[in-house]
């Protein structure tokens, strides 16, 4: 495993470019199972998780060509509906193959998915939605065997909770076939809305009715098409925070401001000097940063994936900030690493913490833990005077493309060491 060696203190200046959204690209690769001939994706980030999702695609019999950020997928020769165990364990998004494989083959074998250890992360919402759609679910040794039924009745499905990947799975399953279904209580993250758009561009018939529900009319088959992955809102928001907390001046481009209202509004009310011009966020020096209180929620609420970077805003704010991670029950562990660096933090329970700022962070040897904690700690290391070793750089590679190159171009001093 490689580590990062970061020399602080550095401020980020200039423009930082945002790649395509990881959590959309991964699902579009699953959609490719249902698209005949060529499915062409542009603005695809070259990330570890994307490469793993492609390994699964190949293991199923699919072919792909990845040139720069253009990915051409061909699923014509896919002949297996079974996700290999060793690959499934590497990422959460492997489960989103369930919907498309079930739709194409009438059955799918899905081992329990992997991904960051940030909470209990049950797959019950997925299984319950499939059952409501008439799918027979057998769970043997942590592996799910799914078999679809041949019914033609209209379906009325209600998700147990607004789960992102469960929403994607049920939509992928029902988009091809003979049924008409209303699915309510769905998650409406921008990556999901764009997945729906991509299915419709491929000949699907899905109508979003604006109230966390969709009406899906199964079509006999999809057709070859192309799409462009939307910018990664989590990466964009993280970079905006990084510029602000390192005391830099710069911009983030493209900054998908319409998907980042909860964050931008919060940063503005903390007194951070951020303004939006077209597709760019411009961040200037801020005078006095105010403490805040956030609670994570499904979109359009405050995103859980931006919860950990907000702790760095708390570290430069004057006073007591409160974080309520209402979604995951193991996503505050990184605060112990920040505590070791000198942050005054009190973890109240699995979901809540208080941070007393401002803090002068000190360098140290710290663990990346999970993807979003890892990027937070990388930025924290840039804020600390001296050399920090951040272990397990590959955890950050799962979701951030060329991270040290992007940040070094803006003034960071990050070296990857074996
Ligand atoms: N949850 C609630 N209430 C809700 C909906 C969800 O409490 O109304 C809880 C769930 O119980 C769960 C958590 O929130 O503990 C997240 O649930 P979800 O099923 O939506 O998560 P997911 O589909 O497994 C995706 C992303 C995550 C992202 C979450 C939430 C992918 C591959 N993963 O996970 O991304 O944090 O949605 O937005 O799309 C990441 O990229 O680092 C990452 C972890």
mmCIF file of N, CA, C and O in Angstrom, residues 273-326:
data_model
loop_
_atom_site.group_PDB
_atom_site.id
_atom_site.type_symbol
_atom_site.label_atom_id
_atom_site.label_comp_id
_atom_site.label_asym_id
_atom_site.label_seq_id
_atom_site.Cartn_x
_atom_site.Cartn_y
_atom_site.Cartn_z
ATOM 1 N N UNK A 273 -16.076 33.250 1.920
ATOM 2 C CA UNK A 273 -16.173 34.112 0.755
ATOM 3 C C UNK A 273 -16.226 33.249 -0.514
ATOM 4 O O UNK A 273 -15.205 32.931 -1.104
ATOM 5 N N UNK A 274 -17.441 32.861 -0.875
ATOM 6 C CA UNK A 274 -17.616 32.019 -2.075
ATOM 7 C C UNK A 274 -18.701 32.632 -2.936
ATOM 8 O O UNK A 274 -19.738 33.064 -2.423
ATOM 9 N N UNK A 275 -18.439 32.728 -4.239
ATOM 10 C CA UNK A 275 -19.496 33.175 -5.143
ATOM 11 C C UNK A 275 -19.471 32.299 -6.395
ATOM 12 O O UNK A 275 -18.442 31.711 -6.736
ATOM 13 N N UNK A 276 -20.646 32.231 -7.016
ATOM 14 C CA UNK A 276 -20.781 31.353 -8.179
ATOM 15 C C UNK A 276 -20.885 32.208 -9.431
ATOM 16 O O UNK A 276 -21.685 33.150 -9.485
ATOM 17 N N UNK A 277 -20.051 31.903 -10.405
ATOM 18 C CA UNK A 277 -20.174 32.575 -11.709
ATOM 19 C C UNK A 277 -20.246 31.489 -12.762
ATOM 20 O O UNK A 277 -19.279 30.759 -12.968
ATOM 21 N N UNK A 278 -21.374 31.423 -13.430
ATOM 22 C CA UNK A 278 -21.621 30.351 -14.402
ATOM 23 C C UNK A 278 -21.314 28.994 -13.761
ATOM 24 O O UNK A 278 -21.875 28.672 -12.746
ATOM 25 N N UNK A 279 -20.374 28.236 -14.357
ATOM 26 C CA UNK A 279 -20.108 26.898 -13.818
ATOM 27 C C UNK A 279 -18.901 26.886 -12.894
ATOM 28 O O UNK A 279 -18.239 25.858 -12.735
ATOM 29 N N UNK A 280 -18.600 28.025 -12.291
ATOM 30 C CA UNK A 280 -17.366 28.132 -11.516
ATOM 31 C C UNK A 280 -17.689 28.648 -10.112
ATOM 32 O O UNK A 280 -18.496 29.568 -9.959
ATOM 33 N N UNK A 281 -17.033 28.077 -9.106
ATOM 34 C CA UNK A 281 -17.130 28.647 -7.746
ATOM 35 C C UNK A 281 -15.836 29.398 -7.510
ATOM 36 O O UNK A 281 -14.748 28.856 -7.741
ATOM 37 N N UNK A 282 -15.964 30.652 -7.085
ATOM 38 C CA UNK A 282 -14.768 31.448 -6.831
ATOM 39 C C UNK A 282 -14.667 31.683 -5.328
ATOM 40 O O UNK A 282 -15.615 32.174 -4.699
ATOM 41 N N UNK A 283 -13.540 31.283 -4.778
ATOM 42 C CA UNK A 283 -13.381 31.352 -3.317
ATOM 43 C C UNK A 283 -12.263 32.345 -3.007
ATOM 44 O O UNK A 283 -11.147 32.232 -3.530
ATOM 45 N N UNK A 284 -12.607 33.344 -2.165
ATOM 46 C CA UNK A 284 -11.602 34.336 -1.759
ATOM 47 C C UNK A 284 -11.278 34.156 -0.288
ATOM 48 O O UNK A 284 -11.819 33.272 0.384
ATOM 49 N N UNK A 285 -10.394 35.005 0.207
ATOM 50 C CA UNK A 285 -10.051 34.909 1.640
ATOM 51 C C UNK A 285 -11.262 35.345 2.462
ATOM 52 O O UNK A 285 -11.984 36.255 2.065
ATOM 53 N N UNK A 286 -11.458 34.694 3.606
ATOM 54 C CA UNK A 286 -12.611 35.035 4.454
ATOM 55 C C UNK A 286 -12.092 35.702 5.723
ATOM 56 O O UNK A 286 -11.019 35.346 6.218
ATOM 57 N N UNK A 287 -12.881 36.668 6.255
ATOM 58 C CA UNK A 287 -12.430 37.370 7.459
ATOM 59 C C UNK A 287 -12.567 36.493 8.691
ATOM 60 O O UNK A 287 -11.620 35.994 9.236
ATOM 61 N N UNK A 288 -13.811 36.301 9.087
ATOM 62 C CA UNK A 288 -14.044 35.567 10.319
ATOM 63 C C UNK A 288 -15.028 34.437 10.003
ATOM 64 O O UNK A 288 -16.108 34.690 9.470
ATOM 65 N N UNK A 289 -14.627 33.200 10.289
ATOM 66 C CA UNK A 289 -15.515 32.084 9.948
ATOM 67 C C UNK A 289 -16.355 31.704 11.173
ATOM 68 O O UNK A 289 -15.834 31.578 12.281
ATOM 69 N N UNK A 290 -17.672 31.568 10.900
ATOM 70 C CA UNK A 290 -18.599 31.326 12.024
ATOM 71 C C UNK A 290 -18.872 29.827 12.188
ATOM 72 O O UNK A 290 -18.865 29.081 11.199
ATOM 73 N N UNK A 291 -19.134 29.379 13.402
ATOM 74 C CA UNK A 291 -19.471 27.960 13.605
ATOM 75 C C UNK A 291 -20.843 27.642 13.000
ATOM 76 O O UNK A 291 -21.594 28.548 12.630
ATOM 77 N N UNK A 292 -21.155 26.373 12.933
ATOM 78 C CA UNK A 292 -22.395 25.962 12.252
ATOM 79 C C UNK A 292 -22.949 24.710 12.887
ATOM 80 O O UNK A 292 -22.301 24.071 13.733
ATOM 81 N N UNK A 293 -24.129 24.337 12.415
ATOM 82 C CA UNK A 293 -24.741 23.088 12.838
ATOM 83 C C UNK A 293 -25.295 22.427 11.572
ATOM 84 O O UNK A 293 -26.068 23.055 10.846
ATOM 85 N N UNK A 294 -24.873 21.205 11.281
ATOM 86 C CA UNK A 294 -25.423 20.516 10.098
ATOM 87 C C UNK A 294 -25.965 19.135 10.483
ATOM 88 O O UNK A 294 -25.503 18.514 11.429
ATOM 89 N N UNK A 295 -26.937 18.714 9.669
ATOM 90 C CA UNK A 295 -27.488 17.359 9.816
ATOM 91 C C UNK A 295 -27.555 16.766 8.411
ATOM 92 O O UNK A 295 -28.101 17.418 7.498
ATOM 93 N N UNK A 296 -26.983 15.586 8.207
ATOM 94 C CA UNK A 296 -26.982 15.017 6.858
ATOM 95 C C UNK A 296 -28.342 14.386 6.539
ATOM 96 O O UNK A 296 -29.017 13.844 7.424
ATOM 97 N N UNK A 297 -28.714 14.475 5.288
ATOM 98 C CA UNK A 297 -30.033 13.989 4.836
ATOM 99 C C UNK A 297 -29.949 13.531 3.388
ATOM 100 O O UNK A 297 -29.038 13.946 2.680
ATOM 101 N N UNK A 298 -30.934 12.754 2.931
ATOM 102 C CA UNK A 298 -30.981 12.454 1.500
ATOM 103 C C UNK A 298 -31.118 13.765 0.711
ATOM 104 O O UNK A 298 -31.600 14.767 1.247
ATOM 105 N N UNK A 299 -30.705 13.753 -0.569
ATOM 106 C CA UNK A 299 -30.802 14.933 -1.418
ATOM 107 C C UNK A 299 -32.256 15.439 -1.465
ATOM 108 O O UNK A 299 -33.145 14.610 -1.504
ATOM 109 N N UNK A 300 -32.529 16.728 -1.387
ATOM 110 C CA UNK A 300 -31.593 17.850 -1.512
ATOM 111 C C UNK A 300 -31.035 18.348 -0.188
ATOM 112 O O UNK A 300 -30.526 19.463 -0.125
ATOM 113 N N UNK A 301 -31.091 17.527 0.873
ATOM 114 C CA UNK A 301 -30.526 17.938 2.160
ATOM 115 C C UNK A 301 -29.005 17.947 2.122
ATOM 116 O O UNK A 301 -28.391 17.694 1.077
ATOM 117 N N UNK A 302 -28.401 18.191 3.272
ATOM 118 C CA UNK A 302 -26.935 18.277 3.304
ATOM 119 C C UNK A 302 -26.341 16.886 3.068
ATOM 120 O O UNK A 302 -26.652 15.931 3.775
ATOM 121 N N UNK A 303 -25.444 16.730 2.062
ATOM 122 C CA UNK A 303 -24.953 15.389 1.702
ATOM 123 C C UNK A 303 -24.016 14.772 2.737
ATOM 124 O O UNK A 303 -23.076 15.430 3.187
ATOM 125 N N UNK A 304 -24.260 13.525 3.061
ATOM 126 C CA UNK A 304 -23.381 12.804 3.992
ATOM 127 C C UNK A 304 -21.941 12.761 3.488
ATOM 128 O O UNK A 304 -21.003 12.778 4.273
ATOM 129 N N UNK A 305 -21.765 12.710 2.160
ATOM 130 C CA UNK A 305 -20.404 12.615 1.622
ATOM 131 C C UNK A 305 -19.615 13.919 1.786
ATOM 132 O O UNK A 305 -18.420 13.960 1.509
ATOM 133 N N UNK A 306 -20.285 14.994 2.220
ATOM 134 C CA UNK A 306 -19.560 16.254 2.486
ATOM 135 C C UNK A 306 -19.507 16.560 3.981
ATOM 136 O O UNK A 306 -19.035 17.620 4.384
ATOM 137 N N UNK A 307 -19.977 15.614 4.769
ATOM 138 C CA UNK A 307 -19.971 15.839 6.232
ATOM 139 C C UNK A 307 -18.551 15.958 6.768
ATOM 140 O O UNK A 307 -18.238 16.881 7.532
ATOM 141 N N UNK A 308 -17.660 15.028 6.366
ATOM 142 C CA UNK A 308 -16.314 15.064 6.967
ATOM 143 C C UNK A 308 -15.525 16.322 6.545
ATOM 144 O O UNK A 308 -14.912 16.959 7.416
ATOM 145 N N UNK A 309 -15.564 16.746 5.278
ATOM 146 C CA UNK A 309 -14.842 18.002 4.962
ATOM 147 C C UNK A 309 -15.343 19.195 5.791
ATOM 148 O O UNK A 309 -14.572 20.102 6.107
ATOM 149 N N UNK A 310 -16.630 19.177 6.189
ATOM 150 C CA UNK A 310 -17.155 20.303 6.984
ATOM 151 C C UNK A 310 -16.468 20.413 8.346
ATOM 152 O O UNK A 310 -16.426 21.480 8.954
ATOM 153 N N UNK A 311 -15.899 19.296 8.839
ATOM 154 C CA UNK A 311 -15.201 19.361 10.134
ATOM 155 C C UNK A 311 -14.008 20.316 10.032
ATOM 156 O O UNK A 311 -13.595 20.897 11.031
ATOM 157 N N UNK A 312 -13.482 20.464 8.818
ATOM 158 C CA UNK A 312 -12.335 21.368 8.637
ATOM 159 C C UNK A 312 -12.789 22.822 8.682
ATOM 160 O O UNK A 312 -12.048 23.705 9.121
ATOM 161 N N UNK A 313 -14.022 23.076 8.230
ATOM 162 C CA UNK A 313 -14.585 24.434 8.366
ATOM 163 C C UNK A 313 -14.737 24.717 9.867
ATOM 164 O O UNK A 313 -14.379 25.795 10.348
ATOM 165 N N UNK A 314 -15.216 23.697 10.611
ATOM 166 C CA UNK A 314 -15.352 23.874 12.067
ATOM 167 C C UNK A 314 -13.999 24.155 12.703
ATOM 168 O O UNK A 314 -13.896 24.910 13.672
ATOM 169 N N UNK A 315 -12.934 23.569 12.125
ATOM 170 C CA UNK A 315 -11.600 23.748 12.729
ATOM 171 C C UNK A 315 -11.052 25.159 12.533
ATOM 172 O O UNK A 315 -10.132 25.554 13.225
ATOM 173 N N UNK A 316 -11.607 25.896 11.566
ATOM 174 C CA UNK A 316 -11.137 27.287 11.385
ATOM 175 C C UNK A 316 -12.199 28.295 11.856
ATOM 176 O O UNK A 316 -11.990 29.511 11.758
ATOM 177 N N UNK A 317 -13.339 27.786 12.339
ATOM 178 C CA UNK A 317 -14.405 28.690 12.803
ATOM 179 C C UNK A 317 -14.159 29.085 14.262
ATOM 180 O O UNK A 317 -13.502 28.356 15.008
ATOM 181 N N UNK A 318 -14.722 30.204 14.657
ATOM 182 C CA UNK A 318 -14.587 30.658 16.048
ATOM 183 C C UNK A 318 -15.811 30.211 16.834
ATOM 184 O O UNK A 318 -16.866 30.822 16.720
ATOM 185 N N UNK A 319 -15.691 29.136 17.606
ATOM 186 C CA UNK A 319 -16.833 28.707 18.424
ATOM 187 C C UNK A 319 -17.172 27.244 18.233
ATOM 188 O O UNK A 319 -16.408 26.476 17.628
ATOM 189 N N UNK A 320 -18.358 26.897 18.722
ATOM 190 C CA UNK A 320 -18.769 25.481 18.774
ATOM 191 C C UNK A 320 -19.640 25.106 17.572
ATOM 192 O O UNK A 320 -20.713 25.671 17.380
ATOM 193 N N UNK A 321 -19.178 24.144 16.789
ATOM 194 C CA UNK A 321 -19.982 23.635 15.667
ATOM 195 C C UNK A 321 -20.552 22.276 16.031
ATOM 196 O O UNK A 321 -19.961 21.541 16.833
ATOM 197 N N UNK A 322 -21.692 21.955 15.402
ATOM 198 C CA UNK A 322 -22.328 20.658 15.690
ATOM 199 C C UNK A 322 -22.531 19.890 14.397
ATOM 200 O O UNK A 322 -23.004 20.437 13.398
ATOM 201 N N UNK A 323 -22.133 18.618 14.425
ATOM 202 C CA UNK A 323 -22.326 17.746 13.257
ATOM 203 C C UNK A 323 -23.254 16.616 13.668
ATOM 204 O O UNK A 323 -23.027 15.955 14.679
ATOM 205 N N UNK A 324 -24.311 16.417 12.866
ATOM 206 C CA UNK A 324 -25.204 15.286 13.091
ATOM 207 C C UNK A 324 -25.198 14.437 11.821
ATOM 208 O O UNK A 324 -25.782 14.821 10.809
ATOM 209 N N UNK A 325 -24.476 13.327 11.871
ATOM 210 C CA UNK A 325 -24.423 12.411 10.726
ATOM 211 C C UNK A 325 -25.605 11.454 10.882
ATOM 212 O O UNK A 325 -25.493 10.392 11.494
ATOM 213 N N UNK A 326 -26.753 11.881 10.339
ATOM 214 C CA UNK A 326 -27.994 11.143 10.590
ATOM 215 C C UNK A 326 -28.130 9.906 9.706
ATOM 216 O O UNK A 326 -28.955 9.032 9.977
#
